[in-house]
């Protein structure tokens, strides 16, 4: 799998990750009442809008987040279904209904405390639980986003892997079976990258509302970047194919030229050997022609022996000389070539 595919899978998964934190105006009248009246006794004035907004903000960010407003408000309702607006300092002892004196607490624990002050240990426990609930909600949101991220990563990767590996089959670099296996591997890797990106981005954005807002703002730009990246990857694959084909034919040309050069060198070597042999033969012929010719049979025999010696030095032997016993012809033939 190429770096281009990994990047595109991650960008597209990020661009399609949706995290929305509920705003107060998203709440229905019934849901908003809990923030206005939670922990407020009958006959006492409701909290102001600003105070009610603070009460909403006391819900962990991940527990008031969703993929849209409806989903986010439902998560708030589910989170608060078993919780009371618990006073740190009891109302009966002068504790106010201001959000600074209120913590969302399990209803059973709140009612079991009665009119006692909430101890520092209990406050610390609620603070720790707030962080745990926030992290748990974020991880759940990330897990829900993972399948979609995996699907987007796989869809982003598969066609480009098919194109790239198909061209490798055309070039003879792999078989069709190997191309199928490689495409499946790339698609799985792309899905894993998309899943990891969706999980990480969704989890972080769910934990931190400003990041979620920034993600929503840049999503159109990310989609554009992802689209541009896919176009670039397409042409990059084609360019790589073109370069690979050119390199292949260049290598073939170089091999052919090398082979021709070897043949030419061999022919040149043989030609030079022949020229050297002919030159040596000419010198011997001159030597033979310039020999002194003594008269008589003794002189002829001497010349014959000299010719035999010269022939042997050239690698030739007398063949069927009519002057030798048992020979009907005369001449010299090479004993080897």
Coordinates of C-alpha atoms in Angstrom, one line a residue:
X1 CA 0.0 0.0 0.0
X2 CA 1.4 3.4 -1.0
X3 CA 1.8 6.4 1.2
X4 CA -0.7 8.2 -1.0
X5 CA -3.4 5.6 -0.2
X6 CA -2.7 5.7 3.5
X7 CA -2.9 9.5 3.5
X8 CA -6.1 9.6 1.5
X9 CA -7.7 7.0 3.8
X10 CA -6.8 9.0 6.9
X11 CA -8.0 12.3 5.4
X12 CA -11.3 10.9 4.1
X13 CA -12.0 9.2 7.4
X14 CA -11.3 12.5 9.2
X15 CA -13.4 14.5 6.8
X16 CA -16.4 12.2 7.4
X17 CA -16.1 12.0 11.2
X18 CA -19.0 13.8 12.7
X19 CA -19.0 15.0 16.3
X20 CA -21.6 17.5 17.6
X21 CA -21.9 18.8 21.1
X22 CA -25.4 19.7 22.1
X23 CA -26.2 23.3 22.7
X24 CA -28.7 24.5 25.1
X25 CA -31.1 25.6 22.4
X26 CA -31.1 22.0 21.0
X27 CA -32.8 20.8 24.1
X28 CA -36.5 20.2 24.3
X29 CA -38.5 22.1 26.9
X30 CA -38.7 19.0 29.0
X31 CA -35.0 18.3 28.8
X32 CA -34.1 22.0 29.5
X33 CA -36.3 22.0 32.7
X34 CA -33.8 19.7 34.4
X35 CA -31.1 22.3 34.0
X36 CA -33.3 25.1 35.1
X37 CA -35.0 23.3 38.0
X38 CA -32.7 20.4 39.0
X39 CA -32.1 20.5 42.8
X40 CA -34.3 23.6 43.1
X41 CA -37.1 23.2 45.6
X42 CA -40.7 24.0 44.8
X43 CA -41.6 27.7 45.2
X44 CA -38.0 28.8 44.6
X45 CA -37.0 30.8 41.5
X46 CA -35.6 28.8 38.6
X47 CA -32.0 29.3 37.5
X48 CA -31.2 31.9 34.9
X49 CA -30.4 30.9 31.3
X50 CA -26.7 31.5 32.0
X51 CA -26.8 29.3 35.1
X52 CA -28.8 26.6 33.2
X53 CA -26.1 26.7 30.5
X54 CA -23.5 26.1 33.2
X55 CA -25.5 23.2 34.5
X56 CA -25.4 21.7 31.0
X57 CA -21.6 22.2 30.9
X58 CA -21.2 20.2 34.0
X59 CA -22.2 17.1 32.0
X60 CA -19.0 15.5 30.6
X61 CA -18.4 16.7 27.0
X62 CA -18.5 13.2 25.6
X63 CA -21.8 12.5 27.3
X64 CA -23.4 15.5 25.6
X65 CA -21.9 14.7 22.2
X66 CA -23.3 12.8 19.2
X67 CA -23.3 12.7 15.5
X68 CA -26.0 15.4 15.3
X69 CA -28.2 17.5 17.7
X70 CA -30.9 14.8 18.1
X71 CA -28.3 12.1 18.9
X72 CA -26.4 14.4 21.3
X73 CA -29.5 15.5 23.3
X74 CA -30.6 11.8 23.6
X75 CA -27.1 11.0 25.1
X76 CA -27.6 13.8 27.6
X77 CA -31.0 12.4 28.6
X78 CA -29.6 8.9 29.0
X79 CA -26.6 10.1 31.1
X80 CA -28.8 12.1 33.5
X81 CA -31.6 9.5 33.7
X82 CA -30.3 8.2 37.1
X83 CA -28.7 11.4 38.4
X84 CA -29.7 14.2 40.7
X85 CA -28.4 17.8 40.9
X86 CA -26.7 17.3 44.2
X87 CA -25.8 20.2 46.5
X88 CA -22.2 20.3 47.8
X89 CA -23.5 22.3 50.8
X90 CA -27.1 21.2 51.6
X91 CA -29.9 23.5 50.7
X92 CA -31.2 23.0 54.2
X93 CA -28.0 24.6 55.5
X94 CA -28.1 27.6 53.3
X95 CA -26.5 26.0 50.2
X96 CA -27.4 27.9 47.0
X97 CA -28.8 26.5 43.8
X98 CA -26.0 28.1 41.8
X99 CA -24.1 25.7 39.6
X100 CA -20.9 26.3 41.6
X101 CA -22.7 24.4 44.5
X102 CA -24.1 21.6 42.3
X103 CA -22.7 18.3 41.0
X104 CA -24.4 15.7 39.0
X105 CA -24.5 12.6 41.2
X106 CA -26.1 9.2 41.3
X107 CA -29.6 9.8 42.8
X108 CA -29.2 6.9 45.3
X109 CA -25.9 8.4 46.7
X110 CA -27.4 11.9 46.9
X111 CA -30.5 10.8 48.8
X112 CA -28.5 8.5 51.1
X113 CA -26.4 11.5 52.2
X114 CA -29.5 13.4 53.4
X115 CA -28.7 16.9 54.6
X116 CA -25.0 16.3 55.2
X117 CA -22.3 18.4 53.6
X118 CA -20.6 16.6 50.6
X119 CA -17.2 15.6 51.9
X120 CA -14.0 16.4 50.1
X121 CA -13.5 12.7 49.5
X122 CA -16.9 12.5 47.9
X123 CA -16.2 15.5 45.8
X124 CA -12.9 14.0 44.6
X125 CA -14.7 10.8 43.8
X126 CA -17.3 12.6 41.7
X127 CA -14.5 14.5 40.0
X128 CA -12.7 11.3 39.1
X129 CA -16.0 9.7 37.9
X130 CA -16.6 12.8 35.7
X131 CA -13.3 12.2 34.0
X132 CA -13.9 8.4 33.7
X133 CA -17.4 9.1 32.2
X134 CA -15.9 11.6 29.8
X135 CA -13.2 9.1 28.6
X136 CA -15.7 6.2 28.5
X137 CA -18.1 8.2 26.4
X138 CA -15.4 9.4 24.0
X139 CA -14.1 5.8 23.5
X140 CA -17.6 4.6 22.8
X141 CA -18.1 7.4 20.3
X142 CA -14.8 6.5 18.7
X143 CA -15.8 2.8 18.6
X144 CA -19.1 3.7 16.9
X145 CA -17.2 5.7 14.3
X146 CA -14.7 2.9 13.5
X147 CA -16.8 0.8 11.1
X148 CA -17.6 3.8 9.0
X149 CA -13.9 4.9 9.0
X150 CA -12.9 1.3 8.0
X151 CA -15.4 1.3 5.1
X152 CA -14.2 4.7 3.9
X153 CA -10.6 3.7 4.1
X154 CA -11.3 0.5 2.2
X155 CA -13.3 2.2 -0.5
X156 CA -10.6 4.9 -0.8
X157 CA -7.9 2.3 -1.2
X158 CA -9.4 -0.6 -3.2
X159 CA -9.8 1.0 -6.7
X160 CA -6.3 2.4 -6.7
X161 CA -4.8 -0.8 -5.5
X162 CA -6.7 -2.7 -8.3
X163 CA -5.4 -0.2 -10.9
X164 CA -1.8 -0.3 -9.6
X165 CA -1.6 -4.1 -9.3
X166 CA -3.5 -4.6 -12.6
X167 CA -0.8 -2.6 -14.3
X168 CA 1.9 -4.7 -12.6
X169 CA 0.2 -7.8 -14.1
X170 CA 0.3 -6.1 -17.5
X171 CA 4.0 -5.4 -17.0
X172 CA 4.6 -9.1 -16.1
X173 CA 5.8 -8.2 -12.5
X174 CA 3.2 -10.5 -10.9
X175 CA 0.5 -13.0 -11.7
X176 CA -3.2 -12.4 -11.5
X177 CA -3.5 -14.4 -8.3
X178 CA -0.8 -12.4 -6.7
X179 CA -2.5 -9.2 -7.8
X180 CA -5.7 -10.2 -6.2
X181 CA -4.0 -11.1 -2.9
X182 CA -2.0 -7.8 -3.0
X183 CA -5.2 -5.9 -3.6
X184 CA -7.0 -7.6 -0.7
X185 CA -4.0 -6.8 1.5
X186 CA -4.0 -3.2 0.5
X187 CA -7.7 -2.8 1.0
X188 CA -7.5 -4.3 4.4
X189 CA -4.6 -2.0 5.3
X190 CA -6.6 1.0 4.0
X191 CA -9.6 -0.1 6.1
X192 CA -7.3 -0.3 9.1
X193 CA -5.9 3.1 8.5
X194 CA -9.4 4.6 8.1
X195 CA -10.7 2.8 11.2
X196 CA -7.7 4.0 13.3
X197 CA -8.1 7.6 12.0
X198 CA -11.8 7.7 12.6
X199 CA -11.5 6.2 16.1
X200 CA -8.7 8.6 17.1
X201 CA -10.2 11.8 15.7
X202 CA -13.7 11.0 16.9
X203 CA -12.4 10.1 20.4
X204 CA -10.3 13.3 20.7
X205 CA -13.0 15.5 19.2
X206 CA -15.6 14.0 21.6
X207 CA -13.4 14.7 24.6
X208 CA -12.8 18.3 23.5
X209 CA -15.6 20.5 22.1
X210 CA -13.2 23.1 20.6
X211 CA -11.6 20.3 18.5
X212 CA -15.0 19.1 17.4
X213 CA -15.9 22.6 16.3
X214 CA -12.6 22.9 14.4
X215 CA -13.1 19.5 12.8
X216 CA -16.6 20.6 11.6
X217 CA -15.1 23.8 10.2
X218 CA -12.4 22.1 8.2
X219 CA -14.4 19.1 7.1
X220 CA -15.2 20.7 3.6
X221 CA -11.5 21.5 3.2
X222 CA -10.5 17.9 4.2
X223 CA -13.0 16.5 1.7
X224 CA -11.4 18.7 -1.0
X225 CA -7.9 17.6 0.1
X226 CA -9.0 14.0 0.1
X227 CA -10.5 14.3 -3.4
X228 CA -7.5 16.1 -4.8
X229 CA -5.3 13.4 -3.2
X230 CA -7.2 10.7 -4.9
X231 CA -6.9 12.4 -8.3
X232 CA -3.1 12.9 -7.7
X233 CA -2.8 9.2 -6.7
X234 CA -4.5 8.1 -9.9
X235 CA -2.1 10.1 -12.2
X236 CA 0.8 9.1 -10.0
X237 CA 0.0 5.4 -10.6
X238 CA -0.2 6.0 -14.3
X239 CA 3.1 8.0 -14.3
X240 CA 4.8 5.2 -12.3
X241 CA 3.5 2.7 -14.9
X242 CA 4.8 4.8 -17.7
X243 CA 8.2 5.1 -16.1
X244 CA 8.4 1.4 -15.3
X245 CA 7.5 0.5 -18.9
X246 CA 10.2 2.9 -20.2
X247 CA 12.8 1.5 -17.8
X248 CA 11.8 -2.0 -18.9
X249 CA 12.4 -1.3 -22.6
X250 CA 15.5 0.7 -21.9
X251 CA 16.9 -2.4 -20.0
X252 CA 16.0 -4.6 -23.0
X253 CA 17.7 -2.2 -25.4
X254 CA 20.8 -2.2 -23.2
X255 CA 20.9 -6.0 -23.1
X256 CA 20.5 -6.2 -26.8
X257 CA 23.3 -3.7 -27.4
X258 CA 25.5 -5.6 -25.0
X259 CA 24.8 -8.9 -26.8
X260 CA 25.6 -7.3 -30.2
X261 CA 28.8 -5.8 -28.9
X262 CA 29.9 -9.2 -27.6
X263 CA 29.2 -10.8 -31.0
X264 CA 31.0 -8.0 -32.7
X265 CA 34.0 -8.4 -30.4
X266 CA 34.1 -12.1 -31.0
X267 CA 33.9 -11.6 -34.8
X268 CA 36.7 -9.0 -34.7
X269 CA 38.8 -11.4 -32.6
X270 CA 38.4 -14.2 -35.1
X271 CA 39.0 -11.9 -38.0
X272 CA 42.3 -10.7 -36.4
X273 CA 43.3 -14.3 -35.8
X274 CA 42.7 -15.1 -39.5
X275 CA 44.7 -12.0 -40.5
X276 CA 47.6 -13.0 -38.3
X277 CA 47.5 -16.6 -39.7
X278 CA 47.4 -15.3 -43.3
X279 CA 50.3 -13.0 -42.6
X280 CA 52.3 -15.8 -41.1
X281 CA 51.3 -18.0 -44.0
X282 CA 52.5 -15.4 -46.5
X283 CA 55.8 -15.2 -44.6
X284 CA 56.2 -19.0 -44.8
X285 CA 55.4 -19.0 -48.5
X286 CA 58.0 -16.4 -49.1
X287 CA 60.5 -18.4 -47.1
X288 CA 59.6 -21.5 -49.2
X289 CA 59.8 -19.6 -52.4
X290 CA 63.2 -18.0 -51.5
X291 CA 64.8 -21.3 -50.5
X292 CA 68.0 -22.3 -52.3
X293 CA 67.3 -25.0 -54.8
X294 CA 70.1 -27.6 -54.9
X295 CA 70.2 -29.9 -57.9
X296 CA 69.5 -33.5 -58.0
X297 CA 67.5 -36.0 -55.9
X298 CA 69.4 -35.1 -52.8
X299 CA 68.4 -31.5 -53.1
X300 CA 64.8 -32.3 -53.8
X301 CA 64.6 -34.6 -50.7
X302 CA 66.1 -31.9 -48.6
X303 CA 63.5 -29.4 -49.9
X304 CA 60.8 -31.9 -49.1
X305 CA 62.0 -32.4 -45.5
X306 CA 62.2 -28.7 -45.1
X307 CA 58.6 -28.4 -46.4
X308 CA 57.4 -31.1 -43.9
X309 CA 59.1 -29.2 -41.1
X310 CA 57.5 -25.9 -42.1
X311 CA 54.1 -27.7 -42.5
X312 CA 54.4 -29.1 -39.0
X313 CA 55.2 -25.7 -37.6
X314 CA 52.0 -24.5 -39.2
X315 CA 50.0 -27.4 -37.8
X316 CA 49.8 -29.2 -41.1
X317 CA 50.9 -32.7 -42.2
X318 CA 51.6 -34.2 -45.6
X319 CA 48.5 -35.8 -46.9
X320 CA 48.5 -38.6 -49.7
X321 CA 51.7 -37.4 -51.3
X322 CA 52.3 -39.4 -54.4
X323 CA 56.0 -39.3 -53.6
X324 CA 55.5 -41.2 -50.3
X325 CA 54.8 -44.9 -50.2
X326 CA 51.1 -45.7 -50.2
X327 CA 50.1 -42.1 -51.1
X328 CA 48.4 -41.3 -54.3
X329 CA 48.1 -37.5 -54.0
X330 CA 50.2 -34.8 -52.7
X331 CA 49.5 -31.8 -50.6
X332 CA 49.3 -30.6 -47.0
X333 CA 46.2 -30.5 -44.9
X334 CA 45.9 -29.0 -41.4
X335 CA 45.8 -31.5 -38.6
X336 CA 43.6 -29.2 -36.6
X337 CA 41.9 -25.9 -37.2

